[in-house]
Amino acid sequence: MPVPAALFLAQRASALVLAPLVLIHLGLAIYAIHGGLSAAEILARTQGSLGWSLFYGLFVVAAAVHAPIGLRNVLREWLGWKGVGVNLALAAFGVLLLVLGIRAVSAVTGI
Amino acid sequence: MLGPRSQHHKGRYAALAHRLSGVLLAVFLPFHFLTLGLAIEGAARLDGFLAWSDQPLVKIAEWGLVTLLSVHLLAGLRVLALEFLPWRSARKGWITAGGVIAAATGLAFLASALA
Amino acid sequence: MSDTQDTLQVRVWRGGEDGEFQAFAVPRREHQTVLDVVTYIQRELDPTLAYRFACRVGMCGSCGMTVNGRPRWTCRTHVDTATGGSAVLELEPLRSLPVIRDLAADMTPFFEKWQAAQGRATGTRTRADDTHRIDPASPRRQAADAAIECINCGVCYAACDVVASDPDYLGPAALNRAWTLMNDDREGDRKGVLAAAMAGGGCHSCHSHGSCTEHCPVELNPSAGVAGLKRLSLLAMVGGKV
């Protein structure tokens, strides 16, 4: 499979996964911001929850795939960065998102 | 990108909004994860940040992010429709609808935050 | 056509890539097309001006150039339409192609990409065989028919933002031709055409801006064709055929 085709597939597939997750996340944000945020309120709901950890775990993985591929297009087209350098930089960004994201999910759910 | 007297049509603006919102969200995401990760150090640490984030400027930034995420989602749904549903039209109505829904989502967030 | 006292200010690109604009004053006439203006300049004001045209009647696609920032056929563009009523007309060669001189762009890369997309038919029958029987009403034939009138004018190529920012992108016209072949029952190497359309610089580089369809003077829809190629490529990838 040619690389651009594989990246396209991954980008669109991750988009399909993200769409419903983002919708739910937006709903949650609008609901949660009501009356202000506090750690106690958030953590009371999320700590020990397998459901939340799966939901946000999936969210993190999909975002870690989707964001770097999208940025790759921007860097290639608007900054003219091509070749191995830009691919490595974006792969590193993807790993960063994955690591920070899983850490955040684990922090908030305790799992 | 945009030429000196660039062609003004909705499809191009939708693509630009999709791209810019994506870039800004991608830049924001690591910070979002780091903030949430503060919970590792205990609820009090997270509360410290949340208290800081209670200022108007931060709320405006949060409103912006919610709107950007909505824009990106809706523009992206149109792209997915154009590419994977049988071609019917350029679905330009989706652009206007997307703009309206994204704005409404942002306002809903603001209303909820101020209530 | 009546003469008026009005004058049109025309800025014309002169020279190669590192050229500059030169100003001319051209008498305004009713129903004047941009090609009329360019012809006037070359005949009456500066015979060294280089530009292309052929049929003058919107059939050949030779007269494509950038008119007030938009790629158009000059023979089919009234000055009023191009200027929006202002008195300034700005003419440049088509975007994203090397400049030969003045308003003439080098179409070679356009046609090279056409070939790179395998935009050429591969036959399977000889004169000794029966002709193919194709139902004109079949969905595939209708899809092909909707896209085959392309006369390679290059306007869509010049309009495309991805072509402008990604030198590898094959462009809407080449991919549109590949799409017609994918829908043509007579095509003998559909596998090769799809592989060419899916390679680096192929259909996956398209971001669905739709500028190609907005500008095509023949009212074709390369956006739809490229989207169709994306669908075919997805089926091929998921079906393990790549």
PDB file of C-alpha atoms in Angstrom, chain B:
ATOM      1  CA  MET B   1      -2.384  29.630   0.058  1.00  0.00           C
ATOM      2  CA  LEU B   2      -4.569  32.631  -0.650  1.00  0.00           C
ATOM      3  CA  GLY B   3      -3.465  34.345  -3.841  1.00  0.00           C
ATOM      4  CA  PRO B   4      -3.311  38.121  -4.112  1.00  0.00           C
ATOM      5  CA  ARG B   5      -6.824  38.375  -5.527  1.00  0.00           C
ATOM      6  CA  SER B   6      -7.911  34.948  -4.420  1.00  0.00           C
ATOM      7  CA  GLN B   7     -10.942  33.182  -5.616  1.00  0.00           C
ATOM      8  CA  HIS B   8     -13.795  33.686  -3.206  1.00  0.00           C
ATOM      9  CA  HIS B   9     -15.909  30.613  -2.924  1.00  0.00           C
ATOM     10  CA  LYS B  10     -17.318  28.818   0.082  1.00  0.00           C
ATOM     11  CA  GLY B  11     -15.483  25.541  -0.455  1.00  0.00           C
ATOM     12  CA  ARG B  12     -12.150  27.282  -0.112  1.00  0.00           C
ATOM     13  CA  TYR B  13     -13.156  29.087   3.074  1.00  0.00           C
ATOM     14  CA  ALA B  14     -14.507  25.889   4.565  1.00  0.00           C
ATOM     15  CA  ALA B  15     -11.186  24.184   3.856  1.00  0.00           C
ATOM     16  CA  LEU B  16      -9.279  27.087   5.388  1.00  0.00           C
ATOM     17  CA  ALA B  17     -11.428  27.046   8.535  1.00  0.00           C
ATOM     18  CA  HIS B  18     -10.989  23.282   8.789  1.00  0.00           C
ATOM     19  CA  ARG B  19      -7.227  23.582   8.457  1.00  0.00           C
ATOM     20  CA  LEU B  20      -6.706  26.518  10.817  1.00  0.00           C
ATOM     21  CA  SER B  21      -8.967  25.052  13.491  1.00  0.00           C
ATOM     22  CA  GLY B  22      -7.077  21.771  13.208  1.00  0.00           C
ATOM     23  CA  VAL B  23      -3.699  23.423  13.653  1.00  0.00           C
ATOM     24  CA  LEU B  24      -4.838  25.409  16.692  1.00  0.00           C
ATOM     25  CA  LEU B  25      -6.434  22.346  18.286  1.00  0.00           C
ATOM     26  CA  ALA B  26      -3.301  20.280  17.651  1.00  0.00           C
ATOM     27  CA  VAL B  27      -1.190  22.926  19.389  1.00  0.00           C
ATOM     28  CA  PHE B  28      -3.632  23.069  22.316  1.00  0.00           C
ATOM     29  CA  LEU B  29      -3.906  19.315  22.835  1.00  0.00           C
ATOM     30  CA  PRO B  30      -0.592  18.648  24.631  1.00  0.00           C
ATOM     31  CA  PHE B  31      -1.381  21.439  27.096  1.00  0.00           C
ATOM     32  CA  HIS B  32      -4.819  19.985  27.677  1.00  0.00           C
ATOM     33  CA  PHE B  33      -3.305  16.597  28.478  1.00  0.00           C
ATOM     34  CA  LEU B  34      -0.680  18.139  30.764  1.00  0.00           C
ATOM     35  CA  THR B  35      -3.358  19.998  32.718  1.00  0.00           C
ATOM     36  CA  LEU B  36      -5.477  16.915  33.187  1.00  0.00           C
ATOM     37  CA  GLY B  37      -2.332  15.042  34.182  1.00  0.00           C
ATOM     38  CA  LEU B  38      -2.084  17.358  37.185  1.00  0.00           C
ATOM     39  CA  ALA B  39      -4.655  15.108  38.796  1.00  0.00           C
ATOM     40  CA  ILE B  40      -1.865  12.594  39.259  1.00  0.00           C
ATOM     41  CA  GLU B  41      -0.490  14.869  41.892  1.00  0.00           C
ATOM     42  CA  GLY B  42      -3.798  14.880  43.638  1.00  0.00           C
ATOM     43  CA  ALA B  43      -7.081  16.734  43.437  1.00  0.00           C
ATOM     44  CA  ALA B  44      -5.670  19.832  45.110  1.00  0.00           C
ATOM     45  CA  ARG B  45      -3.136  20.368  42.350  1.00  0.00           C
ATOM     46  CA  LEU B  46      -5.860  20.151  39.700  1.00  0.00           C
ATOM     47  CA  ASP B  47      -8.052  22.480  41.750  1.00  0.00           C
ATOM     48  CA  GLY B  48      -5.221  25.006  41.817  1.00  0.00           C
ATOM     49  CA  PHE B  49      -5.218  25.092  38.044  1.00  0.00           C
ATOM     50  CA  LEU B  50      -8.997  25.143  37.800  1.00  0.00           C
ATOM     51  CA  ALA B  51      -9.129  28.135  40.127  1.00  0.00           C
ATOM     52  CA  TRP B  52      -6.644  29.951  37.903  1.00  0.00           C
ATOM     53  CA  SER B  53      -8.735  29.099  34.888  1.00  0.00           C
ATOM     54  CA  ASP B  54     -11.748  30.819  36.362  1.00  0.00           C
ATOM     55  CA  GLN B  55     -10.752  34.206  34.940  1.00  0.00           C
ATOM     56  CA  PRO B  56     -12.663  35.810  32.030  1.00  0.00           C
ATOM     57  CA  LEU B  57      -9.800  35.583  29.541  1.00  0.00           C
ATOM     58  CA  VAL B  58      -9.458  31.867  30.105  1.00  0.00           C
ATOM     59  CA  LYS B  59     -13.203  31.382  29.755  1.00  0.00           C
ATOM     60  CA  ILE B  60     -13.052  33.233  26.441  1.00  0.00           C
ATOM     61  CA  ALA B  61     -10.212  30.956  25.347  1.00  0.00           C
ATOM     62  CA  GLU B  62     -12.273  27.929  26.354  1.00  0.00           C
ATOM     63  CA  TRP B  63     -15.203  29.267  24.369  1.00  0.00           C
ATOM     64  CA  GLY B  64     -12.844  29.684  21.410  1.00  0.00           C
ATOM     65  CA  LEU B  65     -11.619  26.113  21.721  1.00  0.00           C
ATOM     66  CA  VAL B  66     -15.139  24.705  21.929  1.00  0.00           C
ATOM     67  CA  THR B  67     -16.063  26.682  18.807  1.00  0.00           C
ATOM     68  CA  LEU B  68     -12.899  25.601  16.987  1.00  0.00           C
ATOM     69  CA  LEU B  69     -13.554  21.973  17.830  1.00  0.00           C
ATOM     70  CA  SER B  70     -17.105  22.287  16.530  1.00  0.00           C
ATOM     71  CA  VAL B  71     -15.912  23.960  13.335  1.00  0.00           C
ATOM     72  CA  HIS B  72     -13.335  21.254  12.781  1.00  0.00           C
ATOM     73  CA  LEU B  73     -15.827  18.459  13.435  1.00  0.00           C
ATOM     74  CA  LEU B  74     -18.503  19.872  11.148  1.00  0.00           C
ATOM     75  CA  ALA B  75     -16.131  20.766   8.314  1.00  0.00           C
ATOM     76  CA  GLY B  76     -14.652  17.299   8.668  1.00  0.00           C
ATOM     77  CA  LEU B  77     -18.048  15.620   8.484  1.00  0.00           C
ATOM     78  CA  ARG B  78     -18.660  17.441   5.204  1.00  0.00           C
ATOM     79  CA  VAL B  79     -15.323  16.177   3.823  1.00  0.00           C
ATOM     80  CA  LEU B  80     -16.195  12.627   4.859  1.00  0.00           C
ATOM     81  CA  ALA B  81     -19.585  12.982   3.169  1.00  0.00           C
ATOM     82  CA  LEU B  82     -18.032  14.350  -0.032  1.00  0.00           C
ATOM     83  CA  GLU B  83     -15.496  11.557  -0.162  1.00  0.00           C
ATOM     84  CA  PHE B  84     -17.435   8.520   0.965  1.00  0.00           C
ATOM     85  CA  LEU B  85     -21.083   9.068   0.240  1.00  0.00           C
ATOM     86  CA  PRO B  86     -22.168   8.831  -3.414  1.00  0.00           C
ATOM     87  CA  TRP B  87     -21.579  12.243  -4.987  1.00  0.00           C
ATOM     88  CA  ARG B  88     -24.719  14.320  -4.983  1.00  0.00           C
ATOM     89  CA  SER B  89     -23.421  17.872  -4.918  1.00  0.00           C
ATOM     90  CA  ALA B  90     -20.676  19.935  -3.325  1.00  0.00           C
ATOM     91  CA  ARG B  91     -22.937  20.018  -0.279  1.00  0.00           C
ATOM     92  CA  LYS B  92     -22.335  23.728   0.136  1.00  0.00           C
ATOM     93  CA  GLY B  93     -25.381  24.016   2.370  1.00  0.00           C
ATOM     94  CA  TRP B  94     -23.414  21.998   4.885  1.00  0.00           C
ATOM     95  CA  ILE B  95     -20.873  24.812   5.088  1.00  0.00           C
ATOM     96  CA  THR B  96     -23.403  27.393   6.197  1.00  0.00           C
ATOM     97  CA  ALA B  97     -25.137  24.906   8.472  1.00  0.00           C
ATOM     98  CA  GLY B  98     -21.792  23.949   9.966  1.00  0.00           C
ATOM     99  CA  GLY B  99     -20.936  27.556  10.689  1.00  0.00           C
ATOM    100  CA  VAL B 100     -24.263  28.162  12.378  1.00  0.00           C
ATOM    101  CA  ILE B 101     -24.124  24.985  14.477  1.00  0.00           C
ATOM    102  CA  ALA B 102     -20.537  25.651  15.539  1.00  0.00           C
ATOM    103  CA  ALA B 103     -21.445  29.183  16.599  1.00  0.00           C
ATOM    104  CA  ALA B 104     -24.457  27.857  18.483  1.00  0.00           C
ATOM    105  CA  THR B 105     -22.337  25.267  20.262  1.00  0.00           C
ATOM    106  CA  GLY B 106     -19.918  27.958  21.352  1.00  0.00           C
ATOM    107  CA  LEU B 107     -22.767  30.076  22.633  1.00  0.00           C
ATOM    108  CA  ALA B 108     -24.252  27.114  24.489  1.00  0.00           C
ATOM    109  CA  PHE B 109     -20.914  26.658  26.231  1.00  0.00           C
ATOM    110  CA  LEU B 110     -20.738  30.336  27.128  1.00  0.00           C
ATOM    111  CA  ALA B 111     -24.287  30.338  28.412  1.00  0.00           C
ATOM    112  CA  SER B 112     -23.569  27.288  30.512  1.00  0.00           C
ATOM    113  CA  ALA B 113     -20.370  28.809  31.872  1.00  0.00           C
ATOM    114  CA  LEU B 114     -22.040  32.071  32.839  1.00  0.00           C
ATOM    115  CA  ALA B 115     -25.117  30.507  34.373  1.00  0.00           C
TER     116      ALA B 115
END
